């Protein structure tokens, strides 16, 4: 009898202990769930490099960029852009630019504006009032008057992808400057343009002449409207033609309304 009583007593104690343990665990779980989070979960940015702002007057280099391309797209001469950046940073190397680099694309304060080629004044006319204070030609809209840079049929009109017009012809035919200006590029480092000449007419307008077989001018040359600056070719393209672009503040626009 005493053995049975002791067994019942032990079972009762064991049940009470189990009950207390279960209640304690439940209470801890409840307290844990109700405790407010005092610090938000960490957010990790796995998108790569942080977004950086680009200061006014600068361009941040992207994959595939070249200095010549950056200059053209902002209506500047590659040599000018290189000189501005070297002046601002003597360690700047125009032949080595990396993604993320900041490139100065506006002339620093105090830089003289680009002027078109000036007309030579003969000595006998030098004393005339007109010669002493020449007045700029008043040009009606659309702002600049261009002559046709080559003779031939237009085989491709201006579009978002073409960025200019294509004029068909034969290798060796003359390519003419569409207006007075200064050669700011003559070379073949711009992919897709072949042998290229870029003429800057003022701080707003520049023209580009691509795919030439031969270049007859060099950077820094002053050219006159109608002057032969290259010979038509088929460099970096599949047929003899001139690809002609007009850029206004670096933006390609349809040159046809400007041509006379």
Short mmCIF file of C-alpha atoms in Angstrom, two decimals:
data_model
loop_
_atom_site.label_atom_id
_atom_site.label_comp_id
_atom_site.label_asym_id
_atom_site.label_seq_id
_atom_site.Cartn_x
_atom_site.Cartn_y
_atom_site.Cartn_z
CA UNK A 1 0.00 0.00 0.00
CA UNK A 2 2.80 2.38 0.95
CA UNK A 3 4.51 1.60 -2.38
CA UNK A 4 1.40 2.57 -4.36
CA UNK A 5 1.06 5.81 -2.39
CA UNK A 6 4.68 6.77 -3.07
CA UNK A 7 4.27 6.09 -6.80
CA UNK A 8 1.17 8.28 -6.99
CA UNK A 9 3.02 11.04 -5.10
CA UNK A 10 5.99 10.86 -7.49
CA UNK A 11 3.73 10.98 -10.55
CA UNK A 12 1.95 14.02 -9.13
CA UNK A 13 5.24 15.83 -8.54
CA UNK A 14 6.45 14.92 -12.04
CA UNK A 15 3.24 16.24 -13.61
CA UNK A 16 3.46 19.47 -11.63
CA UNK A 17 7.08 19.94 -12.73
CA UNK A 18 6.20 19.39 -16.38
CA UNK A 19 3.31 21.83 -16.12
CA UNK A 20 5.52 24.49 -14.56
CA UNK A 21 8.15 24.00 -17.29
CA UNK A 22 5.55 24.34 -20.04
CA UNK A 23 4.11 27.51 -18.48
CA UNK A 24 7.60 29.02 -18.16
CA UNK A 25 8.43 28.31 -21.80
CA UNK A 26 5.11 29.79 -22.91
CA UNK A 27 5.70 32.92 -20.83
CA UNK A 28 9.22 33.38 -22.31
CA UNK A 29 7.89 32.99 -25.84
CA UNK A 30 5.14 35.52 -25.19
CA UNK A 31 7.56 38.03 -23.70
CA UNK A 32 10.00 37.53 -26.57
CA UNK A 33 7.33 38.10 -29.21
CA UNK A 34 5.94 41.18 -27.50
CA UNK A 35 9.29 42.87 -26.96
CA UNK A 36 9.52 45.76 -29.51
CA UNK A 37 12.52 45.94 -31.93
CA UNK A 38 14.56 48.93 -30.87
CA UNK A 39 16.80 48.96 -33.97
CA UNK A 40 15.67 48.43 -37.59
CA UNK A 41 17.17 45.58 -39.59
CA UNK A 42 20.30 46.47 -41.51
CA UNK A 43 19.82 47.18 -45.26
CA UNK A 44 22.80 46.24 -47.40
CA UNK A 45 23.23 47.90 -50.80
CA UNK A 46 24.46 45.21 -53.18
CA UNK A 47 23.96 47.28 -56.36
CA UNK A 48 27.67 48.03 -56.73
CA UNK A 49 29.31 51.44 -56.64
CA UNK A 50 27.37 54.22 -54.94
CA UNK A 51 25.62 56.83 -57.08
CA UNK A 52 27.73 59.96 -57.40
CA UNK A 53 26.55 63.34 -58.57
CA UNK A 54 28.24 65.05 -61.51
CA UNK A 55 29.10 68.72 -60.95
CA UNK A 56 27.92 71.30 -63.52
CA UNK A 57 30.34 71.65 -66.42
CA UNK A 58 31.67 68.10 -66.01
CA UNK A 59 30.93 64.70 -67.55
CA UNK A 60 31.37 61.37 -65.79
CA UNK A 61 33.04 58.77 -68.00
CA UNK A 62 30.98 55.70 -68.93
CA UNK A 63 32.05 52.39 -70.40
CA UNK A 64 33.11 52.71 -74.04
CA UNK A 65 33.77 56.48 -73.91
CA UNK A 66 36.76 58.14 -75.55
CA UNK A 67 37.86 61.71 -75.07
CA UNK A 68 37.10 62.48 -78.73
CA UNK A 69 33.57 61.07 -78.40
CA UNK A 70 32.92 62.99 -75.20
CA UNK A 71 34.10 66.21 -76.83
CA UNK A 72 31.95 65.70 -79.95
CA UNK A 73 28.86 64.93 -77.89
CA UNK A 74 29.30 68.19 -75.99
CA UNK A 75 30.13 70.41 -78.95
CA UNK A 76 33.80 70.80 -78.08
CA UNK A 77 37.13 70.04 -79.71
CA UNK A 78 39.05 67.07 -78.24
CA UNK A 79 42.24 69.11 -77.98
CA UNK A 80 40.39 71.89 -76.11
CA UNK A 81 38.88 69.40 -73.67
CA UNK A 82 42.29 67.84 -73.08
CA UNK A 83 43.91 71.24 -72.45
CA UNK A 84 41.17 72.33 -70.01
CA UNK A 85 41.56 69.16 -67.99
CA UNK A 86 45.35 69.31 -67.98
CA UNK A 87 45.17 72.92 -66.77
CA UNK A 88 42.80 71.89 -63.98
CA UNK A 89 44.73 68.72 -63.18
CA UNK A 90 48.36 68.54 -64.38
CA UNK A 91 48.32 64.77 -63.90
CA UNK A 92 45.46 64.29 -66.36
CA UNK A 93 46.29 61.95 -69.25
CA UNK A 94 43.92 62.44 -72.24
CA UNK A 95 44.90 59.03 -73.59
CA UNK A 96 43.94 57.18 -70.42
CA UNK A 97 40.48 57.83 -69.02
CA UNK A 98 38.62 55.42 -66.77
CA UNK A 99 34.96 54.77 -66.00
CA UNK A 100 33.86 57.17 -63.28
CA UNK A 101 36.43 59.87 -64.07
CA UNK A 102 35.17 63.45 -64.16
CA UNK A 103 35.96 65.27 -67.42
CA UNK A 104 35.70 69.05 -67.67
CA UNK A 105 33.59 69.78 -70.76
CA UNK A 106 33.13 73.54 -70.42
CA UNK A 107 35.88 76.12 -70.89
CA UNK A 108 37.20 77.46 -67.58
CA UNK A 109 36.41 81.05 -66.67
CA UNK A 110 38.62 83.40 -68.64
CA UNK A 111 39.05 81.12 -71.65
CA UNK A 112 38.71 82.97 -74.93
CA UNK A 113 35.71 81.87 -77.01
CA UNK A 114 36.29 80.09 -80.31
CA UNK A 115 35.99 82.45 -83.26
CA UNK A 116 35.48 81.63 -86.88
CA UNK A 117 38.18 82.36 -89.44
CA UNK A 118 38.61 86.08 -89.88
CA UNK A 119 38.65 87.67 -93.30
CA UNK A 120 41.99 89.15 -94.36
CA UNK A 121 41.91 92.89 -94.97
CA UNK A 122 44.00 94.30 -97.76
CA UNK A 123 46.30 97.25 -96.86
CA UNK A 124 44.45 99.72 -99.10
CA UNK A 125 41.20 99.02 -97.25
CA UNK A 126 42.67 98.96 -93.78
CA UNK A 127 41.90 102.65 -93.13
CA UNK A 128 38.19 102.42 -93.95
CA UNK A 129 35.75 102.66 -91.03
CA UNK A 130 34.24 99.30 -91.99
CA UNK A 131 37.63 97.65 -91.66
CA UNK A 132 38.26 99.19 -88.26
CA UNK A 133 35.00 97.98 -86.76
CA UNK A 134 33.65 95.03 -88.73
CA UNK A 135 30.11 94.06 -87.85
CA UNK A 136 29.11 90.41 -87.61
CA UNK A 137 26.80 89.17 -90.32
CA UNK A 138 23.19 89.03 -89.21
CA UNK A 139 22.03 85.50 -89.95
CA UNK A 140 18.34 84.68 -90.06
CA UNK A 141 16.92 81.52 -88.55
CA UNK A 142 17.84 78.70 -88.29
CA UNK A 143 20.99 80.45 -87.02
CA UNK A 144 23.74 79.34 -89.38
CA UNK A 145 23.88 79.01 -93.14
CA UNK A 146 25.70 76.00 -94.50
CA UNK A 147 26.75 75.15 -98.02
CA UNK A 148 26.56 71.55 -99.24
CA UNK A 149 29.73 69.71 -98.23
CA UNK A 150 29.67 67.37 -101.22
CA UNK A 151 27.89 66.76 -104.50
CA UNK A 152 25.79 63.65 -104.68
CA UNK A 153 22.52 62.03 -103.76
CA UNK A 154 21.41 61.89 -100.14
CA UNK A 155 21.10 58.18 -99.46
CA UNK A 156 20.30 58.33 -95.75
CA UNK A 157 18.31 61.05 -94.03
CA UNK A 158 18.77 62.32 -90.49
CA UNK A 159 17.42 60.06 -87.76
CA UNK A 160 18.00 59.35 -84.09
CA UNK A 161 20.37 56.54 -85.02
CA UNK A 162 22.05 58.15 -88.06
CA UNK A 163 22.62 61.57 -86.41
CA UNK A 164 23.30 63.19 -89.80
CA UNK A 165 22.87 62.65 -93.53
CA UNK A 166 24.79 60.42 -95.92
CA UNK A 167 25.79 61.77 -99.34
CA UNK A 168 26.83 59.16 -101.91
CA UNK A 169 29.80 59.70 -104.21
CA UNK A 170 33.08 58.29 -105.42
CA UNK A 171 36.37 57.83 -103.62
CA UNK A 172 38.50 60.94 -104.09
CA UNK A 173 35.68 63.41 -104.70
CA UNK A 174 36.05 66.70 -102.79
CA UNK A 175 34.63 67.25 -99.32
CA UNK A 176 34.09 70.95 -98.58
CA UNK A 177 33.77 72.94 -95.37
CA UNK A 178 30.13 73.90 -94.93
CA UNK A 179 31.01 77.22 -93.28
CA UNK A 180 33.96 79.22 -91.94
CA UNK A 181 35.49 77.75 -88.83
CA UNK A 182 38.39 76.09 -87.07
CA UNK A 183 39.40 72.44 -87.36
CA UNK A 184 39.18 70.97 -83.87
CA UNK A 185 39.69 67.34 -84.87
CA UNK A 186 41.28 65.48 -87.77
CA UNK A 187 41.86 61.78 -87.24
CA UNK A 188 40.29 58.35 -86.98
CA UNK A 189 39.91 57.56 -83.28
CA UNK A 190 36.11 57.79 -83.24
CA UNK A 191 34.67 54.37 -83.88
CA UNK A 192 32.22 54.24 -86.78
CA UNK A 193 33.39 57.50 -88.38
CA UNK A 194 36.58 56.44 -90.16
CA UNK A 195 38.79 59.36 -91.18
CA UNK A 196 36.98 62.28 -89.64
CA UNK A 197 37.19 66.07 -89.70
CA UNK A 198 35.33 68.22 -87.17
CA UNK A 199 35.02 71.97 -87.75
CA UNK A 200 33.87 74.28 -84.98
CA UNK A 201 32.12 77.39 -86.29
CA UNK A 202 31.48 79.13 -82.96
CA UNK A 203 30.57 78.16 -79.42
CA UNK A 204 27.23 76.78 -80.63
CA UNK A 205 27.75 75.04 -83.97
CA UNK A 206 30.14 72.43 -85.26
CA UNK A 207 30.06 70.14 -88.30
CA UNK A 208 31.52 66.66 -88.77
CA UNK A 209 32.69 65.03 -92.03
CA UNK A 210 33.19 61.25 -91.82
CA UNK A 211 34.48 58.26 -93.85
CA UNK A 212 37.05 60.27 -95.83
CA UNK A 213 39.83 58.57 -97.78
CA UNK A 214 42.23 61.48 -97.21
CA UNK A 215 42.34 64.42 -94.81
CA UNK A 216 43.69 67.70 -96.16
CA UNK A 217 43.58 69.75 -92.95
CA UNK A 218 44.91 69.36 -89.43
CA UNK A 219 43.79 70.42 -85.97
CA UNK A 220 44.04 74.16 -85.45
CA UNK A 221 43.64 75.09 -89.13
CA UNK A 222 41.26 77.90 -90.01
CA UNK A 223 39.04 76.98 -92.95
CA UNK A 224 36.73 78.96 -95.19
CA UNK A 225 33.30 78.06 -96.44
CA UNK A 226 33.63 75.92 -99.57
CA UNK A 227 37.29 75.04 -98.93
CA UNK A 228 38.32 71.49 -99.75
CA UNK A 229 39.16 69.82 -96.45
CA UNK A 230 39.14 66.12 -97.38
CA UNK A 231 38.50 63.58 -100.09
CA UNK A 232 35.49 61.29 -99.97
CA UNK A 233 36.13 57.67 -99.04
CA UNK A 234 34.76 54.51 -97.52
CA UNK A 235 36.74 54.22 -94.27
CA UNK A 236 34.80 52.42 -91.55
CA UNK A 237 31.81 51.91 -93.87
CA UNK A 238 30.78 49.71 -96.79
CA UNK A 239 30.52 52.26 -99.61
CA UNK A 240 31.99 55.59 -100.72
CA UNK A 241 30.04 58.38 -99.08
CA UNK A 242 30.23 61.41 -96.84
CA UNK A 243 28.48 61.20 -93.51
CA UNK A 244 27.75 64.80 -92.54
CA UNK A 245 26.60 65.95 -89.11
CA UNK A 246 25.61 69.28 -87.60
CA UNK A 247 25.82 69.61 -83.84
CA UNK A 248 24.16 72.41 -81.88
CA UNK A 249 25.65 72.63 -78.38
CA UNK A 250 26.80 69.06 -78.90
CA UNK A 251 23.36 67.74 -79.82
CA UNK A 252 22.98 66.28 -83.35
CA UNK A 253 20.29 68.04 -85.38
CA UNK A 254 18.99 67.61 -88.92
CA UNK A 255 21.41 69.61 -91.10
CA UNK A 256 19.11 69.73 -94.15
CA UNK A 257 17.18 72.91 -93.13
CA UNK A 258 20.52 74.70 -92.68
CA UNK A 259 21.93 73.76 -96.10
CA UNK A 260 21.70 76.13 -99.06
#
